[in-house]
Amino acid sequence: MTAPLALLTDVAIDQDWRGYTTAEHRVWSTLYDRQAALLGTRACQAFLNGLEVLDLRGGIPDFAAINVRLENLTGWRVIAVPGLIPDADFFDLLARRRFPSARFIRDASALDYLSEPDVFHDVFGHVPMLTDPVFADYMQAYGEGGLRALGLNHLPHLARLYWYTVEFGLVGADSDLRLYGAGAASSAAETVFALESRSPNRLGFDLRRVMRTRYRIDDFQQTYFVIPSLDALLEATLADFRDVYTSLEGAGDIGPEAVLPTDRVLTLGTQTHAAETGGRPPPQ
Ligand SMILES: [Fe+2]
C-alpha cells in the first residue's frame, strides 16, 4: 500500500544541523560515551556493527552524513520530524524506509529524563539496527502492517509488538542475552536493568502473547521478550496479521508482570523493582 508522496514533505522538517550549539553537541557526546561503554558487551552484534559503521561519535550527527552510509547499506534514511507524528504518517514513513527522528536533544541537567523521544534516543537507539538487512526488512514490514491495520481497530496490539521488539527487545540465548531494542539501548539504567536485574521476567517471544501484553511507559519494563535471532523475528511476523487479529478477538489483555503456564521462561522475575517503585501500569 502506498500513500501520496506529499505526506513525506508534510511531516519532514529541516534538521538545521548547523543550528545546534556546542553545549548540545556535548550532551550527545556525554550520552554516546556512556552508552558505547555499556553496550560493548550488552548490545547484539548487529547493533554494534551499526554503531561502528555509522560513526556517531563526536556530537549530534548530521542526518545527511548518516544517510549516505545508511542508504548505501539498506536503503533506509533518517528524516527530521517536529516530534511525535500521527500513526498514519509514522507507518507510511517506515513502509518507505524512512525513519522519523526528533531533532532536539535533552538538557544537560536532565540526562536521564525524557518526556518524549529526542535525537539521541531516535538516532543512537534506533538507527544502528537499521544498518542490518534483516532488521531493516522487519521495520519496513512493520510499517506496511501498520498501514493495513489503520482501519482494523488493532493498533494497540501492533503498538505492543513495536514496544516489546523495536523498543525493548532482547535477542539470544539464556547464556548470552543481548539488547537490540532502542528504548533499552539508549538508556544507561535500562541497559543494565534489562539484562542484569533479577526483577523483570524474560520470556520467549510469541507474537500473539506479545500483542496481548500491556506495557510500562512510566518505568522499566516488568517483562522483556527474547527472540532467538533477528531472522526468527522477521519470520514470526510475516504471518497475515488479519488472521492474528481475528485470533485475538475476545482474548483478554495480559498484565505487564504476568507469567503464563504456556510461556517459555528464561527468567522468572522477582518484580521487586516494580513493588518498590509502586508504579501502577497505565491502561493501554
Ligand atoms: Fe523509540
PDB file of C-alpha atoms and ligand atoms in Angstrom:
ATOM      1  CA  MET A   1       0.000   0.000   0.000  1.00  0.00           C
ATOM      2  CA  THR A   2       1.364   3.411  -0.848  1.00  0.00           C
ATOM      3  CA  ALA A   3       0.336   6.867   0.221  1.00  0.00           C
ATOM      4  CA  PRO A   4       0.814  10.130  -1.643  1.00  0.00           C
ATOM      5  CA  LEU A   5       4.413  11.292  -1.708  1.00  0.00           C
ATOM      6  CA  ALA A   6       3.235  14.632  -0.372  1.00  0.00           C
ATOM      7  CA  LEU A   7       2.862  13.017   3.034  1.00  0.00           C
ATOM      8  CA  LEU A   8       6.633  12.903   3.426  1.00  0.00           C
ATOM      9  CA  THR A   9       7.063  16.591   2.931  1.00  0.00           C
ATOM     10  CA  ASP A  10       4.130  17.268   5.260  1.00  0.00           C
ATOM     11  CA  VAL A  11       5.880  15.805   8.288  1.00  0.00           C
ATOM     12  CA  ALA A  12       9.556  16.325   7.428  1.00  0.00           C
ATOM     13  CA  ILE A  13      11.417  19.353   8.725  1.00  0.00           C
ATOM     14  CA  ASP A  14      14.957  20.576   8.208  1.00  0.00           C
ATOM     15  CA  GLN A  15      17.319  19.148  10.825  1.00  0.00           C
ATOM     16  CA  ASP A  16      19.161  22.500  10.828  1.00  0.00           C
ATOM     17  CA  TRP A  17      22.348  20.750  11.900  1.00  0.00           C
ATOM     18  CA  ARG A  18      24.326  23.997  11.876  1.00  0.00           C
ATOM     19  CA  GLY A  19      21.886  25.381  14.439  1.00  0.00           C
ATOM     20  CA  TYR A  20      22.996  23.020  17.227  1.00  0.00           C
ATOM     21  CA  THR A  21      25.028  24.650  19.989  1.00  0.00           C
ATOM     22  CA  THR A  22      28.321  23.411  21.400  1.00  0.00           C
ATOM     23  CA  ALA A  23      26.506  22.518  24.612  1.00  0.00           C
ATOM     24  CA  GLU A  24      24.006  20.398  22.678  1.00  0.00           C
ATOM     25  CA  HIS A  25      26.801  18.534  20.901  1.00  0.00           C
ATOM     26  CA  ARG A  26      28.424  17.977  24.267  1.00  0.00           C
ATOM     27  CA  VAL A  27      25.248  16.366  25.628  1.00  0.00           C
ATOM     28  CA  TRP A  28      25.312  13.939  22.705  1.00  0.00           C
ATOM     29  CA  SER A  29      28.970  13.085  23.310  1.00  0.00           C
ATOM     30  CA  THR A  30      28.403  12.505  27.023  1.00  0.00           C
ATOM     31  CA  LEU A  31      25.497  10.183  26.300  1.00  0.00           C
ATOM     32  CA  TYR A  32      27.343   8.481  23.459  1.00  0.00           C
ATOM     33  CA  ASP A  33      30.422   7.728  25.544  1.00  0.00           C
ATOM     34  CA  ARG A  34      28.350   6.365  28.424  1.00  0.00           C
ATOM     35  CA  GLN A  35      26.212   4.121  26.249  1.00  0.00           C
ATOM     36  CA  ALA A  36      29.009   2.918  23.993  1.00  0.00           C
ATOM     37  CA  ALA A  37      30.931   1.758  27.066  1.00  0.00           C
ATOM     38  CA  LEU A  38      27.902  -0.087  28.436  1.00  0.00           C
ATOM     39  CA  LEU A  39      26.803  -1.650  25.177  1.00  0.00           C
ATOM     40  CA  GLY A  40      30.085  -3.244  24.136  1.00  0.00           C
ATOM     41  CA  THR A  41      29.150  -6.414  25.997  1.00  0.00           C
ATOM     42  CA  ARG A  42      25.393  -5.889  26.115  1.00  0.00           C
ATOM     43  CA  ALA A  43      24.130  -4.945  22.626  1.00  0.00           C
ATOM     44  CA  CYS A  44      23.747  -7.539  19.890  1.00  0.00           C
ATOM     45  CA  GLN A  45      26.362  -7.737  17.159  1.00  0.00           C
ATOM     46  CA  ALA A  46      24.068  -6.099  14.587  1.00  0.00           C
ATOM     47  CA  PHE A  47      23.699  -3.038  16.834  1.00  0.00           C
ATOM     48  CA  LEU A  48      27.435  -2.840  17.493  1.00  0.00           C
ATOM     49  CA  ASN A  49      28.239  -3.217  13.803  1.00  0.00           C
ATOM     50  CA  GLY A  50      25.779  -0.422  13.004  1.00  0.00           C
ATOM     51  CA  LEU A  51      27.270   1.856  15.626  1.00  0.00           C
ATOM     52  CA  GLU A  52      30.698   1.265  14.148  1.00  0.00           C
ATOM     53  CA  VAL A  53      29.767   1.806  10.528  1.00  0.00           C
ATOM     54  CA  LEU A  54      27.633   4.898  11.167  1.00  0.00           C
ATOM     55  CA  ASP A  55      30.351   6.592  13.242  1.00  0.00           C
ATOM     56  CA  LEU A  56      28.044   8.537  15.544  1.00  0.00           C
ATOM     57  CA  ARG A  57      30.835   9.881  17.774  1.00  0.00           C
ATOM     58  CA  GLY A  58      31.750  13.478  18.391  1.00  0.00           C
ATOM     59  CA  GLY A  59      28.462  15.339  18.569  1.00  0.00           C
ATOM     60  CA  ILE A  60      24.941  15.253  17.160  1.00  0.00           C
ATOM     61  CA  PRO A  61      25.264  13.662  13.728  1.00  0.00           C
ATOM     62  CA  ASP A  62      24.255  15.424  10.549  1.00  0.00           C
ATOM     63  CA  PHE A  63      21.432  13.292   9.141  1.00  0.00           C
ATOM     64  CA  ALA A  64      22.726  13.944   5.626  1.00  0.00           C
ATOM     65  CA  ALA A  65      26.022  12.261   6.531  1.00  0.00           C
ATOM     66  CA  ILE A  66      24.282   9.321   8.219  1.00  0.00           C
ATOM     67  CA  ASN A  67      22.072   8.862   5.194  1.00  0.00           C
ATOM     68  CA  VAL A  68      24.982   8.492   2.786  1.00  0.00           C
ATOM     69  CA  ARG A  69      26.138   5.416   4.733  1.00  0.00           C
ATOM     70  CA  LEU A  70      22.718   4.098   5.736  1.00  0.00           C
ATOM     71  CA  GLU A  71      21.123   4.330   2.306  1.00  0.00           C
ATOM     72  CA  ASN A  72      24.092   2.538   0.836  1.00  0.00           C
ATOM     73  CA  LEU A  73      23.676  -0.348   3.288  1.00  0.00           C
ATOM     74  CA  THR A  74      19.928  -0.935   3.463  1.00  0.00           C
ATOM     75  CA  GLY A  75      18.132   1.861   1.597  1.00  0.00           C
ATOM     76  CA  TRP A  76      16.908   3.491   4.836  1.00  0.00           C
ATOM     77  CA  ARG A  77      17.111   7.231   5.503  1.00  0.00           C
ATOM     78  CA  VAL A  78      16.635   9.310   8.651  1.00  0.00           C
ATOM     79  CA  ILE A  79      14.396  12.353   8.371  1.00  0.00           C
ATOM     80  CA  ALA A  80      13.776  15.052  10.954  1.00  0.00           C
ATOM     81  CA  VAL A  81      10.220  15.491  12.235  1.00  0.00           C
ATOM     82  CA  PRO A  82       8.850  18.034  14.697  1.00  0.00           C
ATOM     83  CA  GLY A  83       8.057  15.458  17.416  1.00  0.00           C
ATOM     84  CA  LEU A  84       5.507  12.704  17.733  1.00  0.00           C
ATOM     85  CA  ILE A  85       3.651  12.323  14.446  1.00  0.00           C
ATOM     86  CA  PRO A  86       0.284  10.764  13.559  1.00  0.00           C
ATOM     87  CA  ASP A  87       0.193   6.965  13.255  1.00  0.00           C
ATOM     88  CA  ALA A  88      -0.598   7.076   9.537  1.00  0.00           C
ATOM     89  CA  ASP A  89       2.457   9.229   8.816  1.00  0.00           C
ATOM     90  CA  PHE A  90       4.656   7.068  11.031  1.00  0.00           C
ATOM     91  CA  PHE A  91       3.639   3.824   9.336  1.00  0.00           C
ATOM     92  CA  ASP A  92       3.884   5.422   5.901  1.00  0.00           C
ATOM     93  CA  LEU A  93       7.444   6.533   6.572  1.00  0.00           C
ATOM     94  CA  LEU A  94       8.545   3.131   7.847  1.00  0.00           C
ATOM     95  CA  ALA A  95       6.943   1.413   4.864  1.00  0.00           C
ATOM     96  CA  ARG A  96       9.100   3.685   2.664  1.00  0.00           C
ATOM     97  CA  ARG A  97      12.260   3.031   4.680  1.00  0.00           C
ATOM     98  CA  ARG A  98      12.261   6.472   6.200  1.00  0.00           C
ATOM     99  CA  PHE A  99      12.908   6.689   9.943  1.00  0.00           C
ATOM    100  CA  PRO A 100      11.464   9.789  11.644  1.00  0.00           C
ATOM    101  CA  SER A 101      13.707  11.378  14.258  1.00  0.00           C
ATOM    102  CA  ALA A 102      13.295  14.270  16.622  1.00  0.00           C
ATOM    103  CA  ARG A 103      15.914  16.994  16.113  1.00  0.00           C
ATOM    104  CA  PHE A 104      16.026  18.329  19.699  1.00  0.00           C
ATOM    105  CA  ILE A 105      18.307  16.900  22.374  1.00  0.00           C
ATOM    106  CA  ARG A 106      17.610  16.620  26.091  1.00  0.00           C
ATOM    107  CA  ASP A 107      19.041  19.171  28.512  1.00  0.00           C
ATOM    108  CA  ALA A 108      22.428  18.559  30.132  1.00  0.00           C
ATOM    109  CA  SER A 109      20.814  18.969  33.548  1.00  0.00           C
ATOM    110  CA  ALA A 110      18.459  16.030  32.956  1.00  0.00           C
ATOM    111  CA  LEU A 111      20.425  13.427  31.022  1.00  0.00           C
ATOM    112  CA  ASP A 112      18.206  10.578  32.172  1.00  0.00           C
ATOM    113  CA  TYR A 113      14.810  12.205  31.889  1.00  0.00           C
ATOM    114  CA  LEU A 114      12.846  12.261  28.666  1.00  0.00           C
ATOM    115  CA  SER A 115       9.243  13.391  28.318  1.00  0.00           C
ATOM    116  CA  GLU A 116       9.357  12.358  24.667  1.00  0.00           C
ATOM    117  CA  PRO A 117      11.989  10.772  22.414  1.00  0.00           C
ATOM    118  CA  ASP A 118      14.864  13.086  21.485  1.00  0.00           C
ATOM    119  CA  VAL A 119      17.517  12.820  18.768  1.00  0.00           C
ATOM    120  CA  PHE A 120      19.751  10.665  20.967  1.00  0.00           C
ATOM    121  CA  HIS A 121      17.027   8.088  21.544  1.00  0.00           C
ATOM    122  CA  ASP A 122      15.915   8.162  17.923  1.00  0.00           C
ATOM    123  CA  VAL A 123      19.305   8.102  16.215  1.00  0.00           C
ATOM    124  CA  PHE A 124      21.649   6.363  18.665  1.00  0.00           C
ATOM    125  CA  GLY A 125      18.919   3.967  19.816  1.00  0.00           C
ATOM    126  CA  HIS A 126      17.208   3.109  16.552  1.00  0.00           C
ATOM    127  CA  VAL A 127      19.447   3.763  13.582  1.00  0.00           C
ATOM    128  CA  PRO A 128      22.281   1.266  14.214  1.00  0.00           C
ATOM    129  CA  MET A 129      19.788  -1.600  13.838  1.00  0.00           C
ATOM    130  CA  LEU A 130      18.593  -0.147  10.522  1.00  0.00           C
ATOM    131  CA  THR A 131      22.007  -0.992   9.059  1.00  0.00           C
ATOM    132  CA  ASP A 132      21.174  -4.689   9.488  1.00  0.00           C
ATOM    133  CA  PRO A 133      19.438  -6.073   6.370  1.00  0.00           C
ATOM    134  CA  VAL A 134      17.088  -8.380   8.297  1.00  0.00           C
ATOM    135  CA  PHE A 135      16.037  -5.787  10.840  1.00  0.00           C
ATOM    136  CA  ALA A 136      15.708  -3.221   8.041  1.00  0.00           C
ATOM    137  CA  ASP A 137      13.172  -5.525   6.366  1.00  0.00           C
ATOM    138  CA  TYR A 138      11.356  -6.080   9.664  1.00  0.00           C
ATOM    139  CA  MET A 139      10.900  -2.340  10.189  1.00  0.00           C
ATOM    140  CA  GLN A 140       9.566  -1.840   6.683  1.00  0.00           C
ATOM    141  CA  ALA A 141       7.193  -4.792   7.138  1.00  0.00           C
ATOM    142  CA  TYR A 142       6.039  -3.264  10.428  1.00  0.00           C
ATOM    143  CA  GLY A 143       5.194  -0.016   8.656  1.00  0.00           C
ATOM    144  CA  GLU A 144       3.288  -1.857   5.943  1.00  0.00           C
ATOM    145  CA  GLY A 145       1.447  -3.826   8.621  1.00  0.00           C
ATOM    146  CA  GLY A 146       0.597  -0.587  10.363  1.00  0.00           C
ATOM    147  CA  LEU A 147      -0.914   0.909   7.229  1.00  0.00           C
ATOM    148  CA  ARG A 148      -3.074  -2.195   6.816  1.00  0.00           C
ATOM    149  CA  ALA A 149      -4.103  -2.072  10.472  1.00  0.00           C
ATOM    150  CA  LEU A 150      -5.233   1.547  10.455  1.00  0.00           C
ATOM    151  CA  GLY A 151      -8.859   0.727   9.789  1.00  0.00           C
ATOM    152  CA  LEU A 152      -8.930  -2.524  11.730  1.00  0.00           C
ATOM    153  CA  ASN A 153      -9.060  -1.318  15.312  1.00  0.00           C
ATOM    154  CA  HIS A 154      -5.986  -3.303  16.281  1.00  0.00           C
ATOM    155  CA  LEU A 155      -3.405  -0.541  16.636  1.00  0.00           C
ATOM    156  CA  PRO A 156      -2.897  -1.238  20.361  1.00  0.00           C
ATOM    157  CA  HIS A 157      -1.902  -4.812  19.503  1.00  0.00           C
ATOM    158  CA  LEU A 158       0.542  -3.577  16.893  1.00  0.00           C
ATOM    159  CA  ALA A 159       1.937  -0.929  19.231  1.00  0.00           C
ATOM    160  CA  ARG A 160       2.767  -3.647  21.777  1.00  0.00           C
ATOM    161  CA  LEU A 161       4.699  -5.572  19.135  1.00  0.00           C
ATOM    162  CA  TYR A 162       6.760  -2.439  18.429  1.00  0.00           C
ATOM    163  CA  TRP A 163       7.283  -1.791  22.117  1.00  0.00           C
ATOM    164  CA  TYR A 164       8.455  -5.284  23.014  1.00  0.00           C
ATOM    165  CA  THR A 165      10.688  -5.647  19.949  1.00  0.00           C
ATOM    166  CA  VAL A 166      11.889  -2.360  18.432  1.00  0.00           C
ATOM    167  CA  GLU A 167      12.000  -0.544  21.773  1.00  0.00           C
ATOM    168  CA  PHE A 168      12.787  -3.180  24.394  1.00  0.00           C
ATOM    169  CA  GLY A 169      13.637  -6.402  22.587  1.00  0.00           C
ATOM    170  CA  LEU A 170      16.306  -8.850  23.707  1.00  0.00           C
ATOM    171  CA  VAL A 171      17.959 -11.410  21.456  1.00  0.00           C
ATOM    172  CA  GLY A 172      19.953 -14.555  22.087  1.00  0.00           C
ATOM    173  CA  ALA A 173      20.054 -17.462  24.464  1.00  0.00           C
ATOM    174  CA  ASP A 174      19.982 -17.580  28.229  1.00  0.00           C
ATOM    175  CA  SER A 175      23.766 -17.702  28.440  1.00  0.00           C
ATOM    176  CA  ASP A 176      24.275 -14.720  26.129  1.00  0.00           C
ATOM    177  CA  LEU A 177      21.357 -12.319  26.089  1.00  0.00           C
ATOM    178  CA  ARG A 178      21.860  -9.038  24.248  1.00  0.00           C
ATOM    179  CA  LEU A 179      19.840  -5.899  23.612  1.00  0.00           C
ATOM    180  CA  TYR A 180      18.531  -4.778  20.271  1.00  0.00           C
ATOM    181  CA  GLY A 181      15.692  -2.502  21.435  1.00  0.00           C
ATOM    182  CA  ALA A 182      16.258   1.242  21.185  1.00  0.00           C
ATOM    183  CA  GLY A 183      14.491   2.179  24.408  1.00  0.00           C
ATOM    184  CA  ALA A 184      16.834  -0.004  26.401  1.00  0.00           C
ATOM    185  CA  ALA A 185      19.953   0.659  24.312  1.00  0.00           C
ATOM    186  CA  SER A 186      19.644   4.443  24.661  1.00  0.00           C
ATOM    187  CA  SER A 187      19.107   4.391  28.451  1.00  0.00           C
ATOM    188  CA  ALA A 188      22.030   3.684  30.776  1.00  0.00           C
ATOM    189  CA  ALA A 189      19.860   2.458  33.604  1.00  0.00           C
ATOM    190  CA  GLU A 190      17.597   0.247  31.497  1.00  0.00           C
ATOM    191  CA  THR A 191      20.538  -1.216  29.560  1.00  0.00           C
ATOM    192  CA  VAL A 192      21.728  -2.746  32.814  1.00  0.00           C
ATOM    193  CA  PHE A 193      18.283  -3.454  34.263  1.00  0.00           C
ATOM    194  CA  ALA A 194      17.001  -5.274  31.176  1.00  0.00           C
ATOM    195  CA  LEU A 195      19.874  -7.735  31.167  1.00  0.00           C
ATOM    196  CA  GLU A 196      21.125  -7.992  34.724  1.00  0.00           C
ATOM    197  CA  SER A 197      18.352  -7.211  37.200  1.00  0.00           C
ATOM    198  CA  ARG A 198      16.563 -10.131  38.855  1.00  0.00           C
ATOM    199  CA  SER A 199      13.364  -8.102  38.909  1.00  0.00           C
ATOM    200  CA  PRO A 200      11.869  -8.441  35.392  1.00  0.00           C
ATOM    201  CA  ASN A 201      10.664 -11.562  33.612  1.00  0.00           C
ATOM    202  CA  ARG A 202      12.497 -12.578  30.472  1.00  0.00           C
ATOM    203  CA  LEU A 203      10.210 -14.662  28.288  1.00  0.00           C
ATOM    204  CA  GLY A 204      10.466 -16.265  24.889  1.00  0.00           C
ATOM    205  CA  PHE A 205       8.892 -14.180  22.135  1.00  0.00           C
ATOM    206  CA  ASP A 206       5.477 -15.273  20.931  1.00  0.00           C
ATOM    207  CA  LEU A 207       3.625 -12.952  18.558  1.00  0.00           C
ATOM    208  CA  ARG A 208       0.097 -13.296  19.968  1.00  0.00           C
ATOM    209  CA  ARG A 209       1.351 -13.314  23.547  1.00  0.00           C
ATOM    210  CA  VAL A 210       3.283 -10.070  22.960  1.00  0.00           C
ATOM    211  CA  MET A 211       0.331  -8.388  21.274  1.00  0.00           C
ATOM    212  CA  ARG A 212      -1.839  -9.118  24.319  1.00  0.00           C
ATOM    213  CA  THR A 213       0.668  -7.789  26.851  1.00  0.00           C
ATOM    214  CA  ARG A 214       0.305  -4.309  28.317  1.00  0.00           C
ATOM    215  CA  TYR A 215       3.496  -2.371  28.928  1.00  0.00           C
ATOM    216  CA  ARG A 216       5.031   0.239  31.171  1.00  0.00           C
ATOM    217  CA  ILE A 217       5.653   3.718  29.838  1.00  0.00           C
ATOM    218  CA  ASP A 218       6.475   5.166  33.265  1.00  0.00           C
ATOM    219  CA  ASP A 219       9.177   2.805  34.489  1.00  0.00           C
ATOM    220  CA  PHE A 220      11.458  -0.060  33.500  1.00  0.00           C
ATOM    221  CA  GLN A 221       9.687  -2.963  31.826  1.00  0.00           C
ATOM    222  CA  GLN A 222       8.374  -5.745  34.027  1.00  0.00           C
ATOM    223  CA  THR A 223       8.785  -8.256  31.211  1.00  0.00           C
ATOM    224  CA  TYR A 224      11.228  -8.430  28.299  1.00  0.00           C
ATOM    225  CA  PHE A 225      10.618 -10.740  25.359  1.00  0.00           C
ATOM    226  CA  VAL A 226      13.536 -12.633  23.864  1.00  0.00           C
ATOM    227  CA  ILE A 227      13.923 -13.630  20.227  1.00  0.00           C
ATOM    228  CA  PRO A 228      16.432 -16.338  19.300  1.00  0.00           C
ATOM    229  CA  SER A 229      17.646 -14.341  16.288  1.00  0.00           C
ATOM    230  CA  LEU A 230      16.650 -11.396  14.104  1.00  0.00           C
ATOM    231  CA  ASP A 231      15.750 -13.844  11.340  1.00  0.00           C
ATOM    232  CA  ALA A 232      13.332 -15.560  13.716  1.00  0.00           C
ATOM    233  CA  LEU A 233      11.676 -12.222  14.474  1.00  0.00           C
ATOM    234  CA  LEU A 234      11.187 -11.407  10.815  1.00  0.00           C
ATOM    235  CA  GLU A 235       9.851 -14.898  10.154  1.00  0.00           C
ATOM    236  CA  ALA A 236       7.426 -14.785  13.087  1.00  0.00           C
ATOM    237  CA  THR A 237       5.966 -11.511  11.895  1.00  0.00           C
ATOM    238  CA  LEU A 238       5.491 -12.496   8.268  1.00  0.00           C
ATOM    239  CA  ALA A 239       2.139 -14.045   9.245  1.00  0.00           C
ATOM    240  CA  ASP A 240      -1.006 -12.440   7.863  1.00  0.00           C
ATOM    241  CA  PHE A 241      -1.856 -10.128  10.721  1.00  0.00           C
ATOM    242  CA  ARG A 242      -5.547 -10.200   9.822  1.00  0.00           C
ATOM    243  CA  ASP A 243      -5.583 -13.840  10.954  1.00  0.00           C
ATOM    244  CA  VAL A 244      -3.627 -12.889  14.052  1.00  0.00           C
ATOM    245  CA  TYR A 245      -6.052 -10.098  14.885  1.00  0.00           C
ATOM    246  CA  THR A 246      -9.000 -12.446  14.372  1.00  0.00           C
ATOM    247  CA  SER A 247      -7.451 -14.888  16.810  1.00  0.00           C
ATOM    248  CA  LEU A 248      -7.055 -12.072  19.327  1.00  0.00           C
ATOM    249  CA  GLU A 249     -10.754 -11.152  19.278  1.00  0.00           C
ATOM    250  CA  GLY A 250     -12.044 -11.814  22.765  1.00  0.00           C
ATOM    251  CA  ALA A 251      -8.588 -12.718  24.088  1.00  0.00           C
ATOM    252  CA  GLY A 252      -8.023 -10.562  27.126  1.00  0.00           C
ATOM    253  CA  ASP A 253      -5.038  -8.358  27.804  1.00  0.00           C
ATOM    254  CA  ILE A 254      -2.187  -9.715  29.902  1.00  0.00           C
ATOM    255  CA  GLY A 255      -0.621  -7.675  32.683  1.00  0.00           C
ATOM    256  CA  PRO A 256       2.954  -6.461  32.201  1.00  0.00           C
ATOM    257  CA  GLU A 257       4.140  -8.608  35.127  1.00  0.00           C
ATOM    258  CA  ALA A 258       2.295 -11.832  34.305  1.00  0.00           C
ATOM    259  CA  VAL A 259       3.849 -15.211  33.563  1.00  0.00           C
ATOM    260  CA  LEU A 260       1.598 -17.803  31.940  1.00  0.00           C
ATOM    261  CA  PRO A 261       1.893 -21.598  32.064  1.00  0.00           C
ATOM    262  CA  THR A 262       2.439 -21.523  28.297  1.00  0.00           C
ATOM    263  CA  ASP A 263       5.366 -19.067  28.475  1.00  0.00           C
ATOM    264  CA  ARG A 264       8.928 -20.092  27.741  1.00  0.00           C
ATOM    265  CA  VAL A 265      10.545 -18.643  30.858  1.00  0.00           C
ATOM    266  CA  LEU A 266      14.187 -17.616  30.726  1.00  0.00           C
ATOM    267  CA  THR A 267      13.950 -15.579  33.928  1.00  0.00           C
ATOM    268  CA  LEU A 268      11.104 -15.651  36.399  1.00  0.00           C
ATOM    269  CA  GLY A 269      11.422 -12.127  37.719  1.00  0.00           C
ATOM    270  CA  THR A 270      11.113 -11.171  41.359  1.00  0.00           C
ATOM    271  CA  GLN A 271       9.264  -7.933  40.381  1.00  0.00           C
ATOM    272  CA  THR A 272      10.926  -6.255  43.337  1.00  0.00           C
ATOM    273  CA  HIS A 273      11.688  -3.112  41.356  1.00  0.00           C
ATOM    274  CA  ALA A 274       8.044  -2.632  40.420  1.00  0.00           C
ATOM    275  CA  ALA A 275       6.997  -3.308  44.009  1.00  0.00           C
ATOM    276  CA  GLU A 276       9.493  -0.752  45.337  1.00  0.00           C
ATOM    277  CA  THR A 277       8.522   1.998  42.909  1.00  0.00           C
ATOM    278  CA  GLY A 278       4.855   1.249  43.456  1.00  0.00           C
ATOM    279  CA  GLY A 279       4.012   2.194  39.933  1.00  0.00           C
ATOM    280  CA  ARG A 280       0.707   1.021  38.621  1.00  0.00           C
ATOM    281  CA  PRO A 281       0.718   0.277  34.922  1.00  0.00           C
ATOM    282  CA  PRO A 282      -1.362   2.739  32.969  1.00  0.00           C
ATOM    283  CA  PRO A 283      -4.205   1.347  30.848  1.00  0.00           C
ATOM    284  CA  GLN A 284      -3.241   0.853  27.211  1.00  0.00           C
TER     285      GLN A 284
HETATM  286 FE    FE B   1      11.843   4.828  20.021  1.00  0.00          FE
END
